[in-house]
């Protein structure tokens, strides 16, 4: 392999590792897996959550921990358009822009339950420390939001009716993601 090919391969591997951190972060958020989320940040990382929080990432995570781990909390974060730009002058830093589409079921101010769909952009400063990539500084900026009444019909009842057999996702450690085996239980 030529030196140019080796450098290009290293660049691809770095970008892939960074993208996996971004995706793993959102998985941890949705599953309420606080250890996974915390591991995506580097020690001393900061979080600017678009006007809702600015400070140490560890304090941010502590401030949302109860909401993330609540057994009835429902969120889905879709991360798209992940652009990783490695610093040409420092092989151990990168700027990463990600678009996020987030769905959440929330308690409304009137006590009812509603659904909210929010788009945001995240700009991260990543660094490689002790051989691993992580978030050093995170900045979130809001793009748009749409609130709606809770309406869960599962394709207007075509997929699941009142006696639904659907198996739902769960929070850490009860989700299928954390199972020792994914083989289905077959009953004779």
Phi, psi and omega in degrees: 000133181286160176303324178295316178295320178297319179294317179296321178295317178298320178298314179298318180295319177297314180298319179296317179298318179296315179300323179294325176296315180301314182289319179298323177302310182293325175300313179300320178300309184291328180271356182068029182265086186297325180295320179295315179299312181301324182291344179283339177270150170275158176303135180081009182296156177241157181226126172244100187264054170061035179100348179270333180200138171220123179159200180298137181301325179297324177290323177299312181299319178297325183288337181248003186302313182298319180294321182289325186265355180302130186299336179261004179293131180237116174218150172221120179249122177253121180257125182227174175047052179278112179249115180256120179243104179288141179290120182293342181261350182214104185295351182252017176224154180206153171250133185231125176249130180228141172263141183230132172245119186239130173253138175215144171261124188229158172279122180283162178301332180278002178095345178283182179244136179225170178248145179224139179238123186229138173249138179214168174236140178241130174243119182248146164257116178261153173218154174257119178231134180051039173084003180229145177275142177203170181280123176266315179219133179237135176232124178251139175229133183282142178252302179199169182210148174223119177261147182209159175293150178294126179212103182238098183250356180048067180060048176058035178087358182288328181270318183212130178257204184299328179257052188300132174270003184299136175261125186264158172295164181219175178272163175302134004260013188273352181288154179304332179305327185263006180291148177293327182222145176261000179296132181290150173278120180252123180257132181278000000 
